[in-house]
């Protein structure tokens, strides 16, 4: 009997009754009985109109310029069963009918992909039938407790039904609660007023089965803003209408115009109330549902994962064949290289291990290192397995590929424990000392990233932490001690600070320099008074004599660690009693802190009020060493700064050259690049006397690079007098490569489950093709030395946001790209003292372009695409240094004529 009544209600065999004539039909939401939520009356059919729409556009776009679509329908709601002991425990049936799909924006027929299409042709007969099939909701105290539909229905259809059900979930009292709905398990705040309830969902709290990932370096990352507000209008306590608006904005932190916005709206409006079916009899919800339709199952309130189907998509190997030319070394300075790199990563993330191995094995010898970058950056189980199978760490001929794999691991945007575990296992198979060092150094970087996301207690992380913390004291081999210290420098473990403090006072200059530069990377709050005392002892040589570059590094730590008045005063008092070039370096460093308004500038100005520590005699010391900082670029979103520190020996030979580039955005800072060139023990070449504490140093020159907060393995130009002489006579002036390859900078993937049941996917990626090289050239005949650091790069950042249902796809891509070259050259003429030093930092003219593409498409192939963009050439420039350098450069160039 009840089944036949329900069937009649479903097919609309009912008599109509206008709302205005049936005030008694509406059960009160708030009544003397204390109703927790909406109560439906027996023998009533509530007829609603329903619309949901989704729009995708740039952050400040208008509705008319957006892409997206609207789904509209009728929704009939009736009470099926109520628990006799609780009026707020109700089983409700919903039926969707008269479904229409159309454009949101007003467009001409030619640009309207829905023109002439019927709902059945868009959805297909089976999916339309599934959408219009009745489903049930167990509403308990105003909350959706269970959701019943056919198991075999497509997930996308079930999610749309869940979206409708979410608008029946409302409570009468103000307060915060945790609710389950199609969006997930979320914290929700209700505010009740006269005739209205506002539901605000804290979307950042929603827990869903589908989670994404993001870059942990904030400067390179993506930030988002989201909101979800549903306003329920009540009449005599029942839902008259429910209007919801949900907004998501995603933007690249470093350039916030590279952004996308998703707007989702829902509207449920009560139209009429008719006579409907009677309640069904039963003891509980499950038995009632089973008696009415055995095919109905409780499938959960939260959204199901929709499996995307790609018809006619190319395979990974087909994709590789199309882009392989862009992976050749000659293309690395062009934007097409990182763009192809990002696209290949997306394909690889969907590929199997065998498919990835096929690409690796088919690559040319010259393109293979770049392919290794792409495979490792994909960061999937399949890609890691493919790399570990492809690489042979016991093969001394594969060093380039092995190191590229390790560097890509170090730059990984979201590494997991398995990646760290793989490096730990491979360590035992390595035959090359250089690769062994790189493995341990990169393991330190992975420990830092895993700890950043709360994985410090993972078994492999604990094991590696123990290894690198115990490493420096476990060996007497100098290169091994340096290796462990560099790994700890990458790890930034707080428990490594006492170890750095200890090695800062070592007798080996390299240990001191690594330890001091590592301490400078820590948060100032972690630098204790005890550590500060150690660093001050090194600078002031209280216990032993140190090399100049060690003392300069100690001074940098003191100035950057919130120094006290006495610390600064003592450093000022030391000027005039230091070796000649260190005197000049310290004066330049003090002036740079004041000029650039660094944090220590305030306390420095206070100390300089004392005429004993600040006077002409002390501040008029001559020399060629210098320290200078400046701005490379300043925008509303990000600031890029550079610093150049040059320290010479008393004989005029370079002792240390340090170039740094920092990026800052949204209160976060990124050490983007550091290239340090160090030389020692070269005074014998020009029959000069070494400085104090440097009499017994072995001839050495090398380069160390830190890239995107990851310290890389240092490169040696020469070591030892015989090596120096052989290199001296064979010097070609050609620079030595330090870093070359493709790096995944920005990597943000997010699934956005909308309350409407629709689902959006956001993918933001940034790729960099980089080539950093450096060289040192010494001419005894002309008594001149030249050091150079050449940085070439091309960068592409793309953001893709799609709402991809199986019957329609809409979305947008926003991107920007650029190519640039930055050269830093230092020329020293040491035929006389004070010797002439000219530093040049040049940026070439470079292109910059932005583009915006919006699209809508149907499986039939019908589509709408809108493209916008602009290109410009930005002029090159020579970055300003201090006036003294400009005067020196004029003299150097005049002497060359």
mmCIF file of N, CA and C in Angstrom, residues 222-316:
data_model
loop_
_atom_site.group_PDB
_atom_site.id
_atom_site.type_symbol
_atom_site.label_atom_id
_atom_site.label_comp_id
_atom_site.label_asym_id
_atom_site.label_seq_id
_atom_site.Cartn_x
_atom_site.Cartn_y
_atom_site.Cartn_z
ATOM 1 N N UNK A 222 51.705 28.591 -3.131
ATOM 2 C CA UNK A 222 50.395 29.104 -3.535
ATOM 3 C C UNK A 222 49.560 29.280 -2.270
ATOM 4 N N UNK A 223 48.917 30.406 -2.148
ATOM 5 C CA UNK A 223 48.047 30.634 -0.994
ATOM 6 C C UNK A 223 46.607 30.765 -1.474
ATOM 7 N N UNK A 224 45.701 30.461 -0.595
ATOM 8 C CA UNK A 224 44.296 30.494 -0.980
ATOM 9 C C UNK A 224 43.408 31.146 0.047
ATOM 10 N N UNK A 225 42.310 31.669 -0.434
ATOM 11 C CA UNK A 225 41.256 32.196 0.434
ATOM 12 C C UNK A 225 39.961 31.498 0.036
ATOM 13 N N UNK A 226 39.180 31.108 1.017
ATOM 14 C CA UNK A 226 37.934 30.431 0.695
ATOM 15 C C UNK A 226 36.841 30.819 1.676
ATOM 16 N N UNK A 227 35.618 30.750 1.205
ATOM 17 C CA UNK A 227 34.473 31.060 2.065
ATOM 18 C C UNK A 227 33.262 30.278 1.587
ATOM 19 N N UNK A 228 32.398 29.932 2.526
ATOM 20 C CA UNK A 228 31.166 29.231 2.194
ATOM 21 C C UNK A 228 30.078 29.696 3.152
ATOM 22 N N UNK A 229 29.083 30.376 2.603
ATOM 23 C CA UNK A 229 27.993 30.914 3.422
ATOM 24 C C UNK A 229 26.655 30.488 2.809
ATOM 25 N N UNK A 230 25.812 29.921 3.642
ATOM 26 C CA UNK A 230 24.469 29.546 3.227
ATOM 27 C C UNK A 230 23.462 30.287 4.094
ATOM 28 N N UNK A 231 22.544 30.976 3.448
ATOM 29 C CA UNK A 231 21.523 31.734 4.181
ATOM 30 C C UNK A 231 20.180 31.028 3.995
ATOM 31 N N UNK A 232 19.596 30.605 5.109
ATOM 32 C CA UNK A 232 18.278 29.960 5.101
ATOM 33 C C UNK A 232 17.229 30.998 5.491
ATOM 34 N N UNK A 233 16.236 31.193 4.643
ATOM 35 C CA UNK A 233 15.118 32.072 4.972
ATOM 36 C C UNK A 233 13.967 31.195 5.466
ATOM 37 N N UNK A 234 13.440 31.552 6.607
ATOM 38 C CA UNK A 234 12.409 30.741 7.248
ATOM 39 C C UNK A 234 11.077 31.472 7.264
ATOM 40 N N UNK A 235 10.017 30.714 7.072
ATOM 41 C CA UNK A 235 8.677 31.272 7.196
ATOM 42 C C UNK A 235 7.865 30.312 8.057
ATOM 43 N N UNK A 236 7.430 30.817 9.195
ATOM 44 C CA UNK A 236 6.770 29.973 10.191
ATOM 45 C C UNK A 236 7.664 28.789 10.564
ATOM 46 N N UNK A 237 8.963 29.039 10.570
ATOM 47 C CA UNK A 237 9.910 28.031 11.039
ATOM 48 C C UNK A 237 10.342 27.025 10.003
ATOM 49 N N UNK A 238 9.776 27.052 8.785
ATOM 50 C CA UNK A 238 10.177 26.074 7.768
ATOM 51 C C UNK A 238 11.044 26.750 6.700
ATOM 52 N N UNK A 239 11.829 25.955 6.000
ATOM 53 C CA UNK A 239 12.726 26.489 4.975
ATOM 54 C C UNK A 239 11.907 27.005 3.791
ATOM 55 N N UNK A 240 11.956 28.302 3.594
ATOM 56 C CA UNK A 240 11.309 28.890 2.425
ATOM 57 C C UNK A 240 12.315 28.964 1.267
ATOM 58 N N UNK A 241 13.576 29.255 1.645
ATOM 59 C CA UNK A 241 14.640 29.265 0.630
ATOM 60 C C UNK A 241 15.991 29.040 1.302
ATOM 61 N N UNK A 242 16.914 28.542 0.523
ATOM 62 C CA UNK A 242 18.300 28.377 0.974
ATOM 63 C C UNK A 242 19.198 28.853 -0.160
ATOM 64 N N UNK A 243 20.030 29.846 0.134
ATOM 65 C CA UNK A 243 20.922 30.413 -0.877
ATOM 66 C C UNK A 243 22.360 30.271 -0.397
ATOM 67 N N UNK A 244 23.190 29.607 -1.192
ATOM 68 C CA UNK A 244 24.579 29.350 -0.795
ATOM 69 C C UNK A 244 25.541 29.948 -1.810
ATOM 70 N N UNK A 245 26.634 30.492 -1.297
ATOM 71 C CA UNK A 245 27.710 30.976 -2.158
ATOM 72 C C UNK A 245 29.041 30.504 -1.582
ATOM 73 N N UNK A 246 29.822 29.894 -2.438
ATOM 74 C CA UNK A 246 31.131 29.367 -2.036
ATOM 75 C C UNK A 246 32.180 29.932 -2.988
ATOM 76 N N UNK A 247 33.244 30.482 -2.428
ATOM 77 C CA UNK A 247 34.282 31.115 -3.247
ATOM 78 C C UNK A 247 35.654 30.573 -2.855
ATOM 79 N N UNK A 248 36.455 30.279 -3.857
ATOM 80 C CA UNK A 248 37.841 29.856 -3.647
ATOM 81 C C UNK A 248 38.740 30.697 -4.546
ATOM 82 N N UNK A 249 39.753 31.322 -3.962
ATOM 83 C CA UNK A 249 40.732 32.090 -4.739
ATOM 84 C C UNK A 249 42.113 31.513 -4.455
ATOM 85 N N UNK A 250 42.837 31.167 -5.498
ATOM 86 C CA UNK A 250 44.192 30.629 -5.381
ATOM 87 C C UNK A 250 45.133 31.552 -6.138
ATOM 88 N N UNK A 251 46.269 31.887 -5.518
ATOM 89 C CA UNK A 251 47.209 32.810 -6.149
ATOM 90 C C UNK A 251 48.642 32.397 -5.842
ATOM 91 N N UNK A 252 49.529 32.620 -6.807
ATOM 92 C CA UNK A 252 50.960 32.385 -6.608
ATOM 93 C C UNK A 252 51.486 33.496 -5.706
ATOM 94 N N UNK A 253 52.138 33.141 -4.620
ATOM 95 C CA UNK A 253 52.560 34.136 -3.630
ATOM 96 C C UNK A 253 53.474 35.206 -4.217
ATOM 97 N N UNK A 254 54.391 34.794 -5.072
ATOM 98 C CA UNK A 254 55.370 35.735 -5.605
ATOM 99 C C UNK A 254 54.787 36.654 -6.678
ATOM 100 N N UNK A 255 53.649 36.279 -7.243
ATOM 101 C CA UNK A 255 52.989 37.121 -8.250
ATOM 102 C C UNK A 255 51.497 36.850 -8.182
ATOM 103 N N UNK A 256 50.804 37.627 -7.387
ATOM 104 C CA UNK A 256 49.429 37.326 -7.036
ATOM 105 C C UNK A 256 48.439 37.586 -8.177
ATOM 106 N N UNK A 257 48.909 38.204 -9.256
ATOM 107 C CA UNK A 257 48.032 38.327 -10.429
ATOM 108 C C UNK A 257 47.914 36.986 -11.163
ATOM 109 N N UNK A 258 48.844 36.093 -10.893
ATOM 110 C CA UNK A 258 48.730 34.728 -11.429
ATOM 111 C C UNK A 258 47.817 33.974 -10.475
ATOM 112 N N UNK A 259 46.536 34.124 -10.715
ATOM 113 C CA UNK A 259 45.540 33.637 -9.757
ATOM 114 C C UNK A 259 44.295 33.152 -10.482
ATOM 115 N N UNK A 260 43.501 32.379 -9.765
ATOM 116 C CA UNK A 260 42.241 31.866 -10.309
ATOM 117 C C UNK A 260 41.179 31.890 -9.223
ATOM 118 N N UNK A 261 39.927 32.059 -9.657
ATOM 119 C CA UNK A 261 38.802 32.111 -8.721
ATOM 120 C C UNK A 261 37.726 31.133 -9.163
ATOM 121 N N UNK A 262 37.185 30.419 -8.193
ATOM 122 C CA UNK A 262 36.055 29.515 -8.436
ATOM 123 C C UNK A 262 34.896 30.005 -7.579
ATOM 124 N N UNK A 263 33.770 30.212 -8.205
ATOM 125 C CA UNK A 263 32.563 30.620 -7.471
ATOM 126 C C UNK A 263 31.479 29.585 -7.729
ATOM 127 N N UNK A 264 30.909 29.071 -6.651
ATOM 128 C CA UNK A 264 29.823 28.096 -6.761
ATOM 129 C C UNK A 264 28.605 28.653 -6.026
ATOM 130 N N UNK A 265 27.461 28.593 -6.677
ATOM 131 C CA UNK A 265 26.226 29.080 -6.058
ATOM 132 C C UNK A 265 25.161 27.992 -6.091
ATOM 133 N N UNK A 266 24.342 27.987 -5.062
ATOM 134 C CA UNK A 266 23.181 27.096 -5.012
ATOM 135 C C UNK A 266 21.971 27.902 -4.548
ATOM 136 N N UNK A 267 20.835 27.553 -5.066
ATOM 137 C CA UNK A 267 19.604 28.211 -4.621
ATOM 138 C C UNK A 267 18.461 27.197 -4.619
ATOM 139 N N UNK A 268 17.840 27.038 -3.465
ATOM 140 C CA UNK A 268 16.704 26.128 -3.294
ATOM 141 C C UNK A 268 15.522 26.958 -2.808
ATOM 142 N N UNK A 269 14.443 27.006 -3.593
ATOM 143 C CA UNK A 269 13.297 27.858 -3.260
ATOM 144 C C UNK A 269 12.012 27.033 -3.241
ATOM 145 N N UNK A 270 11.257 27.150 -2.166
ATOM 146 C CA UNK A 270 9.978 26.444 -2.056
ATOM 147 C C UNK A 270 8.955 27.139 -2.960
ATOM 148 N N UNK A 271 8.331 26.345 -3.843
ATOM 149 C CA UNK A 271 7.377 26.903 -4.810
ATOM 150 C C UNK A 271 5.939 26.640 -4.371
ATOM 151 N N UNK A 272 5.609 25.402 -4.150
ATOM 152 C CA UNK A 272 4.254 25.035 -3.723
ATOM 153 C C UNK A 272 4.316 23.844 -2.772
ATOM 154 N N UNK A 273 3.188 23.627 -2.111
ATOM 155 C CA UNK A 273 3.026 22.424 -1.293
ATOM 156 C C UNK A 273 1.762 21.721 -1.762
ATOM 157 N N UNK A 274 1.895 20.450 -2.080
ATOM 158 C CA UNK A 274 0.763 19.661 -2.543
ATOM 159 C C UNK A 274 0.490 18.519 -1.566
ATOM 160 N N UNK A 275 -0.638 17.905 -1.776
ATOM 161 C CA UNK A 275 -0.932 16.713 -0.994
ATOM 162 C C UNK A 275 -0.019 15.587 -1.469
ATOM 163 N N UNK A 276 0.603 14.928 -0.512
ATOM 164 C CA UNK A 276 1.567 13.905 -0.861
ATOM 165 C C UNK A 276 1.254 12.575 -0.228
ATOM 166 N N UNK A 277 2.191 11.634 -0.295
ATOM 167 C CA UNK A 277 1.982 10.292 0.235
ATOM 168 C C UNK A 277 1.992 10.274 1.767
ATOM 169 N N UNK A 278 1.415 9.226 2.318
ATOM 170 C CA UNK A 278 1.429 9.044 3.768
ATOM 171 C C UNK A 278 2.752 8.411 4.199
ATOM 172 N N UNK A 279 3.000 8.525 5.496
ATOM 173 C CA UNK A 279 4.193 7.906 6.068
ATOM 174 C C UNK A 279 4.132 6.387 5.911
ATOM 175 N N UNK A 280 5.314 5.791 5.813
ATOM 176 C CA UNK A 280 5.411 4.334 5.814
ATOM 177 C C UNK A 280 5.583 3.843 7.244
ATOM 178 N N UNK A 281 5.158 2.615 7.470
ATOM 179 C CA UNK A 281 5.304 2.037 8.801
ATOM 180 C C UNK A 281 6.633 1.287 8.875
ATOM 181 N N UNK A 282 7.225 1.278 10.060
ATOM 182 C CA UNK A 282 8.466 0.546 10.244
ATOM 183 C C UNK A 282 9.097 0.884 11.565
ATOM 184 N N UNK A 283 9.990 -0.030 12.024
ATOM 185 C CA UNK A 283 10.627 0.175 13.333
ATOM 186 C C UNK A 283 11.790 1.151 13.253
ATOM 187 N N UNK A 284 12.525 1.090 12.145
ATOM 188 C CA UNK A 284 13.704 1.956 12.023
ATOM 189 C C UNK A 284 13.930 2.299 10.555
ATOM 190 N N UNK A 285 14.893 3.187 10.336
ATOM 191 C CA UNK A 285 15.152 3.686 8.987
ATOM 192 C C UNK A 285 15.548 2.564 8.041
ATOM 193 N N UNK A 286 16.469 1.704 8.468
ATOM 194 C CA UNK A 286 16.989 0.658 7.586
ATOM 195 C C UNK A 286 15.878 -0.263 7.099
ATOM 196 N N UNK A 287 14.993 -0.654 8.000
ATOM 197 C CA UNK A 287 13.914 -1.581 7.608
ATOM 198 C C UNK A 287 12.925 -0.898 6.677
ATOM 199 N N UNK A 288 12.651 0.375 6.900
ATOM 200 C CA UNK A 288 11.720 1.110 6.041
ATOM 201 C C UNK A 288 12.287 1.238 4.630
ATOM 202 N N UNK A 289 13.585 1.614 4.536
ATOM 203 C CA UNK A 289 14.225 1.763 3.228
ATOM 204 C C UNK A 289 14.187 0.442 2.465
ATOM 205 N N UNK A 290 14.507 -0.637 3.148
ATOM 206 C CA UNK A 290 14.539 -1.947 2.507
ATOM 207 C C UNK A 290 13.159 -2.381 2.018
ATOM 208 N N UNK A 291 12.147 -2.040 2.800
ATOM 209 C CA UNK A 291 10.791 -2.435 2.415
ATOM 210 C C UNK A 291 10.293 -1.649 1.204
ATOM 211 N N UNK A 292 10.809 -0.432 1.026
ATOM 212 C CA UNK A 292 10.356 0.413 -0.081
ATOM 213 C C UNK A 292 11.114 0.124 -1.376
ATOM 214 N N UNK A 293 12.444 -0.075 -1.260
ATOM 215 C CA UNK A 293 13.244 -0.346 -2.448
ATOM 216 C C UNK A 293 14.528 -1.044 -2.010
ATOM 217 N N UNK A 294 14.637 -2.309 -2.324
ATOM 218 C CA UNK A 294 15.779 -3.095 -1.881
ATOM 219 C C UNK A 294 17.091 -2.656 -2.529
ATOM 220 N N UNK A 295 17.023 -1.900 -3.617
ATOM 221 C CA UNK A 295 18.244 -1.468 -4.311
ATOM 222 C C UNK A 295 18.869 -0.208 -3.697
ATOM 223 N N UNK A 296 18.161 0.414 -2.751
ATOM 224 C CA UNK A 296 18.702 1.602 -2.093
ATOM 225 C C UNK A 296 19.696 1.191 -1.013
ATOM 226 N N UNK A 297 20.868 1.839 -1.029
ATOM 227 C CA UNK A 297 21.915 1.550 -0.053
ATOM 228 C C UNK A 297 22.379 2.847 0.601
ATOM 229 N N UNK A 298 22.815 2.726 1.859
ATOM 230 C CA UNK A 298 23.440 3.863 2.535
ATOM 231 C C UNK A 298 24.863 3.993 1.995
ATOM 232 N N UNK A 299 25.159 5.085 1.306
ATOM 233 C CA UNK A 299 26.456 5.220 0.625
ATOM 234 C C UNK A 299 27.334 6.326 1.219
ATOM 235 N N UNK A 300 26.931 6.922 2.309
ATOM 236 C CA UNK A 300 27.766 7.959 2.915
ATOM 237 C C UNK A 300 27.381 9.342 2.456
ATOM 238 N N UNK A 301 27.574 10.294 3.341
ATOM 239 C CA UNK A 301 27.163 11.678 3.075
ATOM 240 C C UNK A 301 28.219 12.428 2.278
ATOM 241 N N UNK A 302 29.516 12.171 2.563
ATOM 242 C CA UNK A 302 30.587 12.924 1.902
ATOM 243 C C UNK A 302 30.765 12.469 0.459
ATOM 244 N N UNK A 303 31.364 13.334 -0.331
ATOM 245 C CA UNK A 303 31.491 13.099 -1.773
ATOM 246 C C UNK A 303 32.354 11.879 -2.078
ATOM 247 N N UNK A 304 32.021 11.241 -3.172
ATOM 248 C CA UNK A 304 32.821 10.124 -3.658
ATOM 249 C C UNK A 304 33.827 10.633 -4.684
ATOM 250 N N UNK A 305 34.909 9.888 -4.810
ATOM 251 C CA UNK A 305 35.924 10.236 -5.801
ATOM 252 C C UNK A 305 35.405 9.907 -7.194
ATOM 253 N N UNK A 306 35.520 10.879 -8.079
ATOM 254 C CA UNK A 306 35.078 10.682 -9.461
ATOM 255 C C UNK A 306 36.289 10.308 -10.301
ATOM 256 N N UNK A 307 36.248 9.145 -10.897
ATOM 257 C CA UNK A 307 37.354 8.701 -11.746
ATOM 258 C C UNK A 307 37.284 9.398 -13.091
ATOM 259 N N UNK A 308 38.341 10.140 -13.379
ATOM 260 C CA UNK A 308 38.346 10.861 -14.656
ATOM 261 C C UNK A 308 38.700 9.905 -15.784
ATOM 262 N N UNK A 309 37.974 10.012 -16.853
ATOM 263 C CA UNK A 309 38.206 9.181 -18.025
ATOM 264 C C UNK A 309 38.740 10.054 -19.147
ATOM 265 N N UNK A 310 39.854 9.612 -19.707
ATOM 266 C CA UNK A 310 40.489 10.392 -20.765
ATOM 267 C C UNK A 310 40.406 9.626 -22.074
ATOM 268 N N UNK A 311 39.458 10.023 -22.915
ATOM 269 C CA UNK A 311 39.275 9.353 -24.200
ATOM 270 C C UNK A 311 40.177 10.011 -25.249
ATOM 271 N N UNK A 312 40.961 9.181 -25.901
ATOM 272 C CA UNK A 312 41.833 9.686 -26.957
ATOM 273 C C UNK A 312 43.071 10.386 -26.452
ATOM 274 N N UNK A 313 43.396 10.245 -25.159
ATOM 275 C CA UNK A 313 44.587 10.894 -24.608
ATOM 276 C C UNK A 313 45.838 10.177 -25.094
ATOM 277 N N UNK A 314 46.894 10.951 -25.302
ATOM 278 C CA UNK A 314 48.158 10.356 -25.744
ATOM 279 C C UNK A 314 48.847 9.650 -24.582
ATOM 280 N N UNK A 315 49.639 8.653 -24.910
ATOM 281 C CA UNK A 315 50.397 7.934 -23.891
ATOM 282 C C UNK A 315 51.608 8.761 -23.483
ATOM 283 N N UNK A 316 52.270 8.344 -22.411
ATOM 284 C CA UNK A 316 53.466 9.047 -21.955
ATOM 285 C C UNK A 316 54.534 9.036 -23.044
#
